[in-house]
Amino acid sequence: MSKELAMTVFARFSALVLAVFLALPAMAMSLDEAKNALESAKSQGLVGETPTGYLAAVGSDQKAKGIVSAINNARREAYKQIAEKHGIAVTKVETVAGQKAVDKTPPGQYILVGERWIKK
């Protein structure tokens, strides 16, 4: 392979890799977008609270899964910080937060009870 051809291949490959890395954040839902869409998704029955302190998609809707992922990542980080601050296990924080979230869920929205989604 000539030096010019090798440089052309390298340049194209580098451009492709750069394009993929720049596109990845655009594909994921931002936390702000997820927060703005959360109440609507809950009201529509697409997302529900679980006793583990995290959200889950009630069905297979991809937008709901994006919301769940973004919110749960933020919750996971917050739970970790709370646990470190108070010197307790993250699982304890998750359990307490999960119970509070389930208790606060308004009628008509979904909560996970055992392995079944229940409309509260």
Short mmCIF file of C-alpha atoms in Angstrom, two decimals:
data_model
loop_
_atom_site.label_atom_id
_atom_site.label_comp_id
_atom_site.label_asym_id
_atom_site.label_seq_id
_atom_site.Cartn_x
_atom_site.Cartn_y
_atom_site.Cartn_z
CA MET A 1 0.00 0.00 0.00
CA SER A 2 1.39 3.39 -0.94
CA LYS A 3 1.96 6.04 1.68
CA GLU A 4 -0.71 8.30 0.09
CA LEU A 5 -3.30 5.52 0.06
CA ALA A 6 -2.49 4.63 3.67
CA MET A 7 -2.95 8.26 4.70
CA THR A 8 -6.28 8.47 2.84
CA VAL A 9 -7.55 5.29 4.52
CA PHE A 10 -6.35 6.56 7.90
CA ALA A 11 -8.01 9.94 7.38
CA ARG A 12 -11.33 8.36 6.39
CA PHE A 13 -11.21 5.93 9.27
CA SER A 14 -10.42 8.76 11.70
CA ALA A 15 -13.31 10.81 10.34
CA LEU A 16 -15.66 7.84 10.76
CA VAL A 17 -14.54 7.22 14.34
CA LEU A 18 -14.94 10.92 15.17
CA ALA A 19 -18.42 10.98 13.63
CA VAL A 20 -19.50 7.96 15.69
CA PHE A 21 -18.22 9.47 18.94
CA LEU A 22 -19.92 12.77 18.22
CA ALA A 23 -23.19 11.02 17.40
CA LEU A 24 -23.31 8.85 20.54
CA PRO A 25 -24.36 11.63 22.93
CA ALA A 26 -27.04 12.71 20.49
CA MET A 27 -28.53 9.21 20.52
CA ALA A 28 -28.78 9.07 24.32
CA MET A 29 -31.46 11.09 26.05
CA SER A 30 -30.13 13.88 28.24
CA LEU A 31 -31.13 14.05 31.88
CA ASP A 32 -33.03 17.29 31.27
CA GLU A 33 -34.98 15.71 28.40
CA ALA A 34 -35.75 12.69 30.58
CA LYS A 35 -36.91 14.84 33.49
CA ASN A 36 -39.19 16.82 31.18
CA ALA A 37 -40.70 13.65 29.71
CA LEU A 38 -40.98 11.64 32.94
CA GLU A 39 -44.38 12.76 34.24
CA SER A 40 -45.98 12.30 30.84
CA ALA A 41 -44.47 8.83 30.50
CA LYS A 42 -45.72 7.89 33.98
CA SER A 43 -49.21 9.25 33.23
CA GLN A 44 -49.31 7.27 29.98
CA GLY A 45 -48.37 4.07 31.83
CA LEU A 46 -45.03 3.73 30.04
CA VAL A 47 -42.83 4.07 33.12
CA GLY A 48 -43.35 2.99 36.72
CA GLU A 49 -41.65 3.12 40.10
CA THR A 50 -40.08 0.05 41.68
CA PRO A 51 -39.32 -0.74 45.32
CA THR A 52 -35.61 -0.81 44.43
CA GLY A 53 -35.51 2.97 44.11
CA TYR A 54 -35.32 2.94 40.34
CA LEU A 55 -37.74 3.40 37.48
CA ALA A 56 -38.56 0.68 34.98
CA ALA A 57 -40.27 0.65 31.62
CA VAL A 58 -43.71 -0.95 31.94
CA GLY A 59 -43.60 -2.10 28.30
CA SER A 60 -41.09 -2.12 25.48
CA ASP A 61 -41.37 1.53 24.37
CA GLN A 62 -37.89 2.75 23.39
CA LYS A 63 -38.48 6.34 24.51
CA ALA A 64 -39.58 5.04 27.91
CA LYS A 65 -36.39 3.01 28.15
CA GLY A 66 -34.36 6.12 27.37
CA ILE A 67 -36.14 8.05 30.11
CA VAL A 68 -35.60 5.21 32.57
CA SER A 69 -31.92 4.94 31.72
CA ALA A 70 -31.19 8.66 32.10
CA ILE A 71 -33.16 9.06 35.34
CA ASN A 72 -31.79 5.86 36.88
CA ASN A 73 -28.21 6.89 36.13
CA ALA A 74 -28.81 10.16 38.00
CA ARG A 75 -30.55 8.37 40.86
CA ARG A 76 -27.72 5.82 41.12
CA GLU A 77 -25.18 8.64 41.49
CA ALA A 78 -27.33 10.48 44.05
CA TYR A 79 -27.86 7.30 46.10
CA LYS A 80 -24.12 6.64 46.08
CA GLN A 81 -23.38 10.17 47.35
CA ILE A 82 -26.02 9.91 50.09
CA ALA A 83 -24.68 6.52 51.20
CA GLU A 84 -21.11 7.83 51.35
CA LYS A 85 -22.18 10.95 53.24
CA HIS A 86 -24.00 8.91 55.91
CA GLY A 87 -21.69 5.88 55.95
CA ILE A 88 -24.42 3.42 54.99
CA ALA A 89 -24.86 0.87 52.25
CA VAL A 90 -26.17 2.07 48.90
CA THR A 91 -28.79 -0.71 49.02
CA LYS A 92 -30.26 0.86 52.17
CA VAL A 93 -30.59 4.23 50.41
CA GLU A 94 -32.14 2.51 47.37
CA THR A 95 -34.68 0.69 49.53
CA VAL A 96 -35.73 3.80 51.45
CA ALA A 97 -35.94 5.86 48.23
CA GLY A 98 -37.90 3.09 46.52
CA GLN A 99 -40.46 2.92 49.31
CA LYS A 100 -40.88 6.71 49.28
CA ALA A 101 -41.28 6.77 45.49
CA VAL A 102 -43.86 3.98 45.57
CA ASP A 103 -45.76 5.70 48.39
CA LYS A 104 -45.76 9.05 46.52
CA THR A 105 -46.92 7.54 43.24
CA PRO A 106 -50.34 9.03 42.49
CA PRO A 107 -53.39 6.94 41.62
CA GLY A 108 -53.47 5.80 38.01
CA GLN A 109 -49.70 5.34 37.69
CA TYR A 110 -47.80 2.07 37.83
CA ILE A 111 -45.75 0.53 40.62
CA LEU A 112 -43.98 -2.80 40.62
CA VAL A 113 -45.32 -5.18 43.25
CA GLY A 114 -43.42 -8.45 43.29
CA GLU A 115 -43.01 -9.17 39.61
CA ARG A 116 -46.26 -7.53 38.45
CA TRP A 117 -47.08 -3.98 37.44
CA ILE A 118 -50.04 -2.66 39.38
CA LYS A 119 -51.95 0.53 38.56
CA LYS A 120 -52.11 2.35 41.88
#
